[in-house]
PDB file of C-alpha atoms in Angstrom:
ATOM      1  CA  MET A 240      13.359  12.155  17.909  1.00 49.00           C
ATOM      2  CA  ASP A 241       9.873  10.989  18.728  1.00 53.00           C
ATOM      3  CA  PHE A 242       7.454  11.924  16.007  1.00 56.00           C
ATOM      4  CA  PRO A 243       4.161  13.316  17.272  1.00 57.00           C
ATOM      5  CA  THR A 244       2.192  10.262  16.206  1.00 57.00           C
ATOM      6  CA  ALA A 245      -0.277  10.000  19.051  1.00 73.00           C
ATOM      7  CA  ALA A 246      -2.892   8.299  16.920  1.00 91.00           C
ATOM      8  CA  PRO A 247      -2.154   4.625  16.298  1.00 97.00           C
ATOM      9  CA  LEU A 248      -0.713   3.674  12.950  1.00 98.00           C
ATOM     10  CA  PHE A 249      -3.081   1.747  10.715  1.00 98.00           C
ATOM     11  CA  ILE A 250      -1.342  -0.983   8.731  1.00 98.00           C
ATOM     12  CA  PRO A 251      -3.749  -3.226   6.836  1.00 98.00           C
ATOM     13  CA  VAL A 252      -2.657  -6.537   5.340  1.00 98.00           C
ATOM     14  CA  ILE A 253      -3.783  -7.411   1.810  1.00 98.00           C
ATOM     15  CA  LEU A 254      -4.139 -11.070   0.893  1.00 98.00           C
ATOM     16  CA  GLY A 255      -3.428 -10.896  -2.814  1.00 98.00           C
ATOM     17  CA  THR A 256      -4.919 -14.012  -4.341  1.00 97.00           C
ATOM     18  CA  PRO A 257      -8.494 -15.269  -4.684  1.00 96.00           C
ATOM     19  CA  ARG A 258      -7.516 -18.812  -5.724  1.00 95.00           C
ATOM     20  CA  ARG A 259      -9.010 -21.885  -4.157  1.00 95.00           C
ATOM     21  CA  GLY A 260      -6.547 -23.787  -1.985  1.00 92.00           C
ATOM     22  CA  ARG A 261      -4.283 -20.795  -1.544  1.00 95.00           C
ATOM     23  CA  ARG A 262      -1.486 -21.323   0.996  1.00 94.00           C
ATOM     24  CA  SER A 263      -0.911 -17.571   1.101  1.00 97.00           C
ATOM     25  CA  GLU A 264      -3.869 -17.379   3.442  1.00 97.00           C
ATOM     26  CA  HIS A 265      -1.763 -19.010   6.174  1.00 97.00           C
ATOM     27  CA  VAL A 266       0.988 -16.474   5.543  1.00 98.00           C
ATOM     28  CA  ALA A 267      -1.458 -13.564   5.602  1.00 98.00           C
ATOM     29  CA  ASN A 268      -2.977 -14.731   8.879  1.00 98.00           C
ATOM     30  CA  PHE A 269       0.475 -15.106  10.410  1.00 98.00           C
ATOM     31  CA  VAL A 270       1.521 -11.628   9.210  1.00 98.00           C
ATOM     32  CA  LEU A 271      -1.747 -10.165  10.479  1.00 98.00           C
ATOM     33  CA  SER A 272      -1.145 -11.655  13.919  1.00 98.00           C
ATOM     34  CA  ARG A 273       2.352 -10.150  14.057  1.00 98.00           C
ATOM     35  CA  VAL A 274       1.156  -6.713  12.927  1.00 98.00           C
ATOM     36  CA  ALA A 275      -1.668  -6.840  15.474  1.00 98.00           C
ATOM     37  CA  ALA A 276       0.883  -7.554  18.204  1.00 98.00           C
ATOM     38  CA  LEU A 277       2.780  -4.315  17.509  1.00 98.00           C
ATOM     39  CA  SER A 278       2.357  -1.557  20.041  1.00 97.00           C
ATOM     40  CA  GLY A 279       0.541   1.489  18.690  1.00 97.00           C
ATOM     41  CA  VAL A 280      -0.552  -0.252  15.501  1.00 98.00           C
ATOM     42  CA  GLU A 281      -4.021  -1.243  14.324  1.00 98.00           C
ATOM     43  CA  THR A 282      -4.601  -3.612  11.454  1.00 98.00           C
ATOM     44  CA  GLU A 283      -7.200  -5.423   9.400  1.00 98.00           C
ATOM     45  CA  LEU A 284      -7.090  -8.108   6.729  1.00 98.00           C
ATOM     46  CA  PHE A 285      -8.311  -7.323   3.214  1.00 98.00           C
ATOM     47  CA  ASP A 286      -8.859 -10.369   1.046  1.00 98.00           C
ATOM     48  CA  VAL A 287      -9.067  -9.749  -2.704  1.00 97.00           C
ATOM     49  CA  ARG A 288     -11.409 -12.752  -2.954  1.00 96.00           C
ATOM     50  CA  ARG A 289     -14.027 -10.892  -0.930  1.00 95.00           C
ATOM     51  CA  MET A 290     -13.952  -7.676  -2.939  1.00 93.00           C
ATOM     52  CA  ALA A 291     -15.501  -9.045  -6.125  1.00 86.00           C
ATOM     53  CA  LEU A 292     -14.711  -5.991  -8.241  1.00 94.00           C
ATOM     54  CA  PRO A 293     -16.102  -5.897 -11.781  1.00 93.00           C
ATOM     55  CA  THR A 294     -13.448  -6.922 -14.317  1.00 92.00           C
ATOM     56  CA  ASN A 295     -14.775  -4.976 -17.291  1.00 93.00           C
ATOM     57  CA  ASP A 296     -13.682  -1.584 -15.992  1.00 91.00           C
ATOM     58  CA  ALA A 297     -10.969  -0.131 -13.780  1.00 89.00           C
ATOM     59  CA  GLY A 298      -9.885   2.626 -11.436  1.00 85.00           C
ATOM     60  CA  GLU A 299     -12.325   5.031  -9.810  1.00 83.00           C
ATOM     61  CA  GLN A 300     -15.271   3.393 -11.587  1.00 88.00           C
ATOM     62  CA  ILE A 301     -14.977   0.133  -9.665  1.00 94.00           C
ATOM     63  CA  LYS A 302     -13.831   1.283  -6.250  1.00 94.00           C
ATOM     64  CA  ASP A 303     -14.855  -0.782  -3.252  1.00 96.00           C
ATOM     65  CA  ALA A 304     -15.900   1.835  -0.693  1.00 96.00           C
ATOM     66  CA  THR A 305     -14.691  -0.121   2.335  1.00 97.00           C
ATOM     67  CA  PHE A 306     -11.318  -0.871   0.796  1.00 97.00           C
ATOM     68  CA  SER A 307     -10.840   2.732  -0.355  1.00 97.00           C
ATOM     69  CA  ALA A 308     -11.692   4.081   3.092  1.00 97.00           C
ATOM     70  CA  ALA A 309      -9.175   1.706   4.628  1.00 98.00           C
ATOM     71  CA  MET A 310      -6.481   2.736   2.161  1.00 98.00           C
ATOM     72  CA  MET A 311      -7.212   6.394   2.935  1.00 97.00           C
ATOM     73  CA  ARG A 312      -6.829   5.701   6.654  1.00 97.00           C
ATOM     74  CA  ALA A 313      -3.754   3.519   6.215  1.00 98.00           C
ATOM     75  CA  ASP A 314      -0.247   4.664   7.098  1.00 98.00           C
ATOM     76  CA  ALA A 315       1.358   1.615   5.514  1.00 98.00           C
ATOM     77  CA  LEU A 316       0.377  -1.606   3.772  1.00 98.00           C
ATOM     78  CA  VAL A 317       1.592  -5.156   3.836  1.00 98.00           C
ATOM     79  CA  ILE A 318       0.899  -7.038   0.626  1.00 98.00           C
ATOM     80  CA  VAL A 319       1.013 -10.826   0.770  1.00 98.00           C
ATOM     81  CA  ALA A 320       1.534 -12.001  -2.797  1.00 98.00           C
ATOM     82  CA  PRO A 321       2.055 -15.507  -4.098  1.00 98.00           C
ATOM     83  CA  GLU A 322       4.254 -15.918  -7.142  1.00 97.00           C
ATOM     84  CA  TYR A 323       2.347 -17.257 -10.152  1.00 97.00           C
ATOM     85  CA  ASN A 324       4.586 -18.044 -13.145  1.00 96.00           C
ATOM     86  CA  HIS A 325       7.099 -15.466 -11.854  1.00 96.00           C
ATOM     87  CA  GLY A 326       4.403 -12.769 -11.713  1.00 97.00           C
ATOM     88  CA  TYR A 327       1.757 -11.363  -9.393  1.00 98.00           C
ATOM     89  CA  PRO A 328      -1.887 -12.452  -9.307  1.00 98.00           C
ATOM     90  CA  GLY A 329      -4.001 -10.502 -11.779  1.00 97.00           C
ATOM     91  CA  MET A 330      -6.709  -9.903  -9.200  1.00 97.00           C
ATOM     92  CA  LEU A 331      -4.212  -8.277  -6.840  1.00 98.00           C
ATOM     93  CA  LYS A 332      -3.196  -5.801  -9.548  1.00 97.00           C
ATOM     94  CA  HIS A 333      -6.849  -5.160 -10.418  1.00 97.00           C
ATOM     95  CA  VAL A 334      -7.683  -4.354  -6.800  1.00 97.00           C
ATOM     96  CA  LEU A 335      -4.599  -2.182  -6.265  1.00 98.00           C
ATOM     97  CA  ASP A 336      -5.328  -0.203  -9.434  1.00 96.00           C
ATOM     98  CA  SER A 337      -8.747   0.814  -8.131  1.00 96.00           C
ATOM     99  CA  ASN A 338      -7.185   3.487  -5.903  1.00 96.00           C
ATOM    100  CA  LEU A 339      -4.507   6.129  -6.261  1.00 95.00           C
ATOM    101  CA  LYS A 340      -4.732   9.205  -4.059  1.00 96.00           C
ATOM    102  CA  GLU A 341      -5.257   6.885  -1.084  1.00 97.00           C
ATOM    103  CA  TYR A 342      -1.725   5.500  -1.484  1.00 98.00           C
ATOM    104  CA  ILE A 343       0.361   8.613  -2.047  1.00 98.00           C
ATOM    105  CA  HIS A 344       3.454   8.773   0.181  1.00 98.00           C
ATOM    106  CA  LYS A 345       2.506   5.710   2.233  1.00 98.00           C
ATOM    107  CA  ALA A 346       4.840   2.869   3.106  1.00 98.00           C
ATOM    108  CA  VAL A 347       4.485  -0.621   1.693  1.00 98.00           C
ATOM    109  CA  GLY A 348       6.189  -3.897   2.463  1.00 98.00           C
ATOM    110  CA  ILE A 349       5.769  -6.970   0.267  1.00 98.00           C
ATOM    111  CA  VAL A 350       5.647 -10.538   1.494  1.00 98.00           C
ATOM    112  CA  GLY A 351       6.338 -13.069  -1.253  1.00 98.00           C
ATOM    113  CA  VAL A 352       5.032 -16.628  -1.101  1.00 98.00           C
ATOM    114  CA  SER A 353       6.079 -19.590  -3.224  1.00 97.00           C
ATOM    115  CA  ALA A 354       5.886 -23.351  -3.370  1.00 96.00           C
ATOM    116  CA  GLY A 355       9.502 -23.381  -4.542  1.00 95.00           C
ATOM    117  CA  PRO A 356      12.718 -22.343  -2.806  1.00 95.00           C
ATOM    118  CA  TRP A 357      12.867 -18.624  -3.695  1.00 96.00           C
ATOM    119  CA  GLY A 358      10.165 -17.307  -1.407  1.00 96.00           C
ATOM    120  CA  GLY A 359       8.424 -15.144  -3.965  1.00 97.00           C
ATOM    121  CA  ALA A 360      11.560 -13.138  -4.765  1.00 97.00           C
ATOM    122  CA  ARG A 361      10.428 -12.642  -8.348  1.00 98.00           C
ATOM    123  CA  VAL A 362       6.896 -11.563  -7.529  1.00 98.00           C
ATOM    124  CA  ILE A 363       8.344  -8.995  -5.140  1.00 98.00           C
ATOM    125  CA  ASP A 364      10.666  -7.637  -7.823  1.00 98.00           C
ATOM    126  CA  ASN A 365       7.800  -7.503 -10.290  1.00 98.00           C
ATOM    127  CA  LEU A 366       5.617  -5.591  -7.841  1.00 98.00           C
ATOM    128  CA  LEU A 367       8.214  -2.918  -7.035  1.00 98.00           C
ATOM    129  CA  PRO A 368       7.647  -0.746 -10.134  1.00 98.00           C
ATOM    130  CA  VAL A 369       3.889  -1.060  -9.631  1.00 98.00           C
ATOM    131  CA  MET A 370       4.219   0.195  -6.055  1.00 98.00           C
ATOM    132  CA  ARG A 371       6.273   3.150  -7.243  1.00 98.00           C
ATOM    133  CA  GLU A 372       3.744   4.116  -9.900  1.00 97.00           C
ATOM    134  CA  LEU A 373       0.938   3.963  -7.332  1.00 97.00           C
ATOM    135  CA  GLY A 374       2.788   6.493  -5.181  1.00 98.00           C
ATOM    136  CA  LEU A 375       3.690   3.995  -2.464  1.00 98.00           C
ATOM    137  CA  VAL A 376       7.123   3.973  -0.835  1.00 98.00           C
ATOM    138  CA  THR A 377       8.737   0.545  -0.611  1.00 98.00           C
ATOM    139  CA  ILE A 378      10.841  -0.597   2.298  1.00 98.00           C
ATOM    140  CA  PHE A 379      14.101  -2.488   1.789  1.00 97.00           C
ATOM    141  CA  TRP A 380      13.127  -5.539   3.821  1.00 96.00           C
ATOM    142  CA  ASP A 381      11.112  -8.253   2.108  1.00 97.00           C
ATOM    143  CA  GLY A 382       9.097 -11.083   3.560  1.00 97.00           C
ATOM    144  CA  ASN A 383       9.970 -14.398   1.928  1.00 97.00           C
ATOM    145  CA  PHE A 384       8.012 -17.589   2.510  1.00 98.00           C
ATOM    146  CA  PRO A 385       9.525 -20.368   0.364  1.00 97.00           C
ATOM    147  CA  ASN A 386       8.195 -23.932   0.313  1.00 96.00           C
ATOM    148  CA  VAL A 387       5.002 -22.633   1.851  1.00 97.00           C
ATOM    149  CA  GLN A 388       3.434 -26.085   1.830  1.00 96.00           C
ATOM    150  CA  LYS A 389       6.069 -27.184   4.340  1.00 96.00           C
ATOM    151  CA  ILE A 390       6.240 -24.236   6.717  1.00 96.00           C
ATOM    152  CA  PHE A 391       2.590 -24.045   7.769  1.00 97.00           C
ATOM    153  CA  ASP A 392       0.377 -26.855   8.957  1.00 95.00           C
ATOM    154  CA  LYS A 393      -1.992 -27.567   6.077  1.00 90.00           C
ATOM    155  CA  ASP A 394      -5.063 -27.870   8.267  1.00 90.00           C
ATOM    156  CA  THR A 395      -4.512 -25.501  11.172  1.00 93.00           C
ATOM    157  CA  GLY A 396      -2.301 -22.918   9.466  1.00 94.00           C
ATOM    158  CA  ALA A 397       0.116 -23.029  12.406  1.00 96.00           C
ATOM    159  CA  LEU A 398       3.652 -21.862  11.639  1.00 97.00           C
ATOM    160  CA  LEU A 399       6.094 -24.784  11.680  1.00 97.00           C
ATOM    161  CA  GLU A 400       9.333 -22.787  11.187  1.00 96.00           C
ATOM    162  CA  PRO A 401       9.784 -20.365  14.088  1.00 95.00           C
ATOM    163  CA  ALA A 402      12.639 -18.482  12.370  1.00 95.00           C
ATOM    164  CA  HIS A 403       9.997 -16.609  10.407  1.00 96.00           C
ATOM    165  CA  VAL A 404       8.891 -14.790  13.551  1.00 96.00           C
ATOM    166  CA  ARG A 405      12.205 -12.960  13.935  1.00 96.00           C
ATOM    167  CA  ARG A 406      12.599 -12.389  10.207  1.00 95.00           C
ATOM    168  CA  LEU A 407       9.162 -10.835   9.957  1.00 97.00           C
ATOM    169  CA  GLN A 408       9.818  -8.667  13.008  1.00 97.00           C
ATOM    170  CA  LYS A 409      12.769  -7.024  11.222  1.00 96.00           C
ATOM    171  CA  PHE A 410      10.557  -6.380   8.206  1.00 97.00           C
ATOM    172  CA  LEU A 411       7.871  -4.842  10.434  1.00 98.00           C
ATOM    173  CA  ASN A 412      10.365  -2.702  12.348  1.00 97.00           C
ATOM    174  CA  GLU A 413      11.399  -1.086   9.079  1.00 97.00           C
ATOM    175  CA  LEU A 414       7.806  -0.721   7.908  1.00 98.00           C
ATOM    176  CA  VAL A 415       6.715   1.016  11.117  1.00 98.00           C
ATOM    177  CA  TRP A 416       9.682   3.381  10.957  1.00 98.00           C
ATOM    178  CA  MET A 417       8.831   4.297   7.373  1.00 98.00           C
ATOM    179  CA  ALA A 418       5.141   4.662   8.214  1.00 98.00           C
ATOM    180  CA  LYS A 419       5.924   7.136  11.000  1.00 98.00           C
ATOM    181  CA  VAL A 420       8.301   9.175   8.868  1.00 98.00           C
ATOM    182  CA  LEU A 421       5.911   9.325   5.931  1.00 98.00           C
ATOM    183  CA  ARG A 422       2.944  10.224   8.120  1.00 98.00           C
ATOM    184  CA  TYR A 423       4.947  13.130   9.486  1.00 97.00           C
ATOM    185  CA  GLY A 424       5.923  14.120   5.959  1.00 98.00           C
ATOM    186  CA  ARG A 425       2.403  13.921   4.549  1.00 98.00           C
ATOM    187  CA  GLU A 426       1.077  16.091   7.323  1.00 97.00           C
ATOM    188  CA  ASN A 427       3.918  18.555   7.827  1.00 97.00           C
ATOM    189  CA  VAL A 428       6.459  18.704   5.004  1.00 97.00           C
ATOM    190  CA  ALA A 429       5.194  20.705   2.048  1.00 96.00           C
ATOM    191  CA  ILE A 430       6.327  21.081  -1.516  1.00 94.00           C
ATOM    192  CA  GLU A 431       7.306  24.743  -1.730  1.00 85.00           C
TER     193      GLU A 431
ATOM    194  CA  MET B1142       9.215  31.061  -4.676  1.00 52.00           C
ATOM    195  CA  ALA B1143       5.974  32.466  -3.231  1.00 58.00           C
ATOM    196  CA  LYS B1144       4.254  30.281  -0.641  1.00 68.00           C
ATOM    197  CA  ARG B1145       1.143  28.564  -1.909  1.00 75.00           C
ATOM    198  CA  LYS B1146      -2.198  29.160  -0.301  1.00 83.00           C
ATOM    199  CA  LYS B1147      -3.136  26.136   1.829  1.00 92.00           C
ATOM    200  CA  LEU B1148      -6.136  24.105   0.777  1.00 95.00           C
ATOM    201  CA  LYS B1149      -8.944  23.735   3.326  1.00 97.00           C
ATOM    202  CA  CYS B1150      -9.884  20.156   4.139  1.00 97.00           C
ATOM    203  CA  PRO B1151     -13.347  19.334   2.755  1.00 97.00           C
ATOM    204  CA  GLY B1152     -13.790  16.933   5.672  1.00 95.00           C
ATOM    205  CA  CYS B1153     -12.954  19.069   8.710  1.00 97.00           C
ATOM    206  CA  GLY B1154     -11.894  22.508   7.496  1.00 97.00           C
ATOM    207  CA  SER B1155      -8.283  22.299   8.701  1.00 97.00           C
ATOM    208  CA  GLU B1156      -5.424  23.520   6.533  1.00 97.00           C
ATOM    209  CA  MET B1157      -4.061  20.728   4.373  1.00 98.00           C
ATOM    210  CA  ASN B1158      -0.442  19.967   3.544  1.00 97.00           C
ATOM    211  CA  PHE B1159       0.524  19.830  -0.142  1.00 97.00           C
ATOM    212  CA  HIS B1160       3.072  17.030  -0.345  1.00 97.00           C
ATOM    213  CA  ALA B1161       3.021  15.406  -3.781  1.00 97.00           C
ATOM    214  CA  GLU B1162       2.513  15.895  -7.496  1.00 95.00           C
ATOM    215  CA  LYS B1163       1.944  13.150 -10.057  1.00 95.00           C
ATOM    216  CA  VAL B1164       1.149  12.853 -13.747  1.00 94.00           C
ATOM    217  CA  ASP B1165      -2.128  11.012 -14.385  1.00 90.00           C
ATOM    218  CA  TYR B1166      -2.190   9.685 -17.947  1.00 88.00           C
ATOM    219  CA  SER B1167      -5.601   8.024 -17.754  1.00 85.00           C
ATOM    220  CA  GLN B1168      -7.254  11.249 -16.616  1.00 83.00           C
ATOM    221  CA  ALA B1169      -5.842  12.981 -19.692  1.00 82.00           C
ATOM    222  CA  LEU B1170      -7.398  10.271 -21.873  1.00 86.00           C
ATOM    223  CA  ALA B1171     -10.789  10.815 -20.252  1.00 86.00           C
ATOM    224  CA  ASP B1172     -10.482  14.594 -20.312  1.00 89.00           C
ATOM    225  CA  PRO B1173      -8.049  15.761 -23.027  1.00 91.00           C
ATOM    226  CA  GLN B1174      -8.527  19.401 -21.977  1.00 92.00           C
ATOM    227  CA  SER B1175      -6.843  18.604 -18.683  1.00 90.00           C
ATOM    228  CA  MET B1176      -3.625  17.414 -20.332  1.00 92.00           C
ATOM    229  CA  ASP B1177      -0.505  19.385 -19.591  1.00 93.00           C
ATOM    230  CA  PRO B1178       1.453  19.230 -22.864  1.00 91.00           C
ATOM    231  CA  GLU B1179       4.792  19.483 -21.085  1.00 90.00           C
ATOM    232  CA  PHE B1180       4.059  16.287 -19.130  1.00 92.00           C
ATOM    233  CA  GLY B1181       1.841  14.418 -21.606  1.00 91.00           C
ATOM    234  CA  GLY B1182      -0.830  13.856 -18.954  1.00 93.00           C
ATOM    235  CA  THR B1183      -2.825  15.617 -16.272  1.00 94.00           C
ATOM    236  CA  LEU B1184      -0.605  17.015 -13.525  1.00 95.00           C
ATOM    237  CA  GLU B1185      -2.284  16.358 -10.175  1.00 95.00           C
ATOM    238  CA  GLU B1186      -1.546  17.690  -6.688  1.00 96.00           C
ATOM    239  CA  PHE B1187      -2.062  15.694  -3.477  1.00 97.00           C
ATOM    240  CA  HIS B1188      -2.929  17.397  -0.183  1.00 97.00           C
ATOM    241  CA  THR B1189      -3.269  15.623   3.164  1.00 97.00           C
ATOM    242  CA  CYS B1190      -5.142  16.900   6.214  1.00 97.00           C
ATOM    243  CA  PRO B1191      -3.104  16.635   9.439  1.00 96.00           C
ATOM    244  CA  SER B1192      -6.317  16.527  11.476  1.00 95.00           C
ATOM    245  CA  CYS B1193      -8.568  13.972   9.809  1.00 95.00           C
ATOM    246  CA  LYS B1194      -5.969  12.305   7.490  1.00 94.00           C
ATOM    247  CA  LEU B1195      -8.037  12.843   4.338  1.00 96.00           C
ATOM    248  CA  THR B1196      -6.019  13.114   1.126  1.00 97.00           C
ATOM    249  CA  VAL B1197      -7.459  15.034  -1.799  1.00 97.00           C
ATOM    250  CA  GLU B1198      -6.310  15.162  -5.382  1.00 94.00           C
ATOM    251  CA  ARG B1199      -6.803  18.133  -7.682  1.00 94.00           C
ATOM    252  CA  PRO B1200      -5.342  19.426 -10.934  1.00 92.00           C
ATOM    253  CA  ALA B1201      -2.073  21.251 -10.386  1.00 91.00           C
ATOM    254  CA  THR B1202      -2.273  24.984 -10.039  1.00 81.00           C
ATOM    255  CA  ASP B1203       1.076  25.797 -11.664  1.00 77.00           C
TER     256      ASP B1203
END
């Protein structure tokens, strides 16, 4: 069945760390380029470093209007999250927590990044319950970028391991499917 | 169960689709009167407009 999704899907990519020297930026740019190449999909990069939310309050009180509007428009999200001491960056959580209704019944895929061999597997696992509580619907594919310092050129950010192209495509195929199904559901399937 | 009356979209006036409910604990802290004692927080409804894609949140009506 073709869902009546004439309007393009909007799938923004969130770069989840503000740290200096972050290698996740290369991953986020690569993911953004692959999302942008999808037919019928629009995208945009949101960098938590550029949002500069106050840290002495939370939620509705500190919303960034541009980010909230993008989350409202979004059909799905890709979160690029480096693993810091097995957890997620605090600033990523702070930014995500500034919205709620914007996320309800939207798809999310998580791309983990690590300097070690596990590709951010633990940060992905730690983010899953957060996604659920925010009303997002997780896909079952993950993005994993282990040894990130070796798989992108340090200066140009060019991908040095082409296998990631096909792996990410499978992740995106699932995300687009879920985005279409959930858009149909949000707009047409009611709680009785 | 009786069908609910559809919410009108505040953005474009189209009928919205009610597709989710969620308990909001922080809202109940800010506004204790809104707390539903059976859920321990404020029960919120989420409605999405099929035309302009706006989602609105409001306290549950049942």
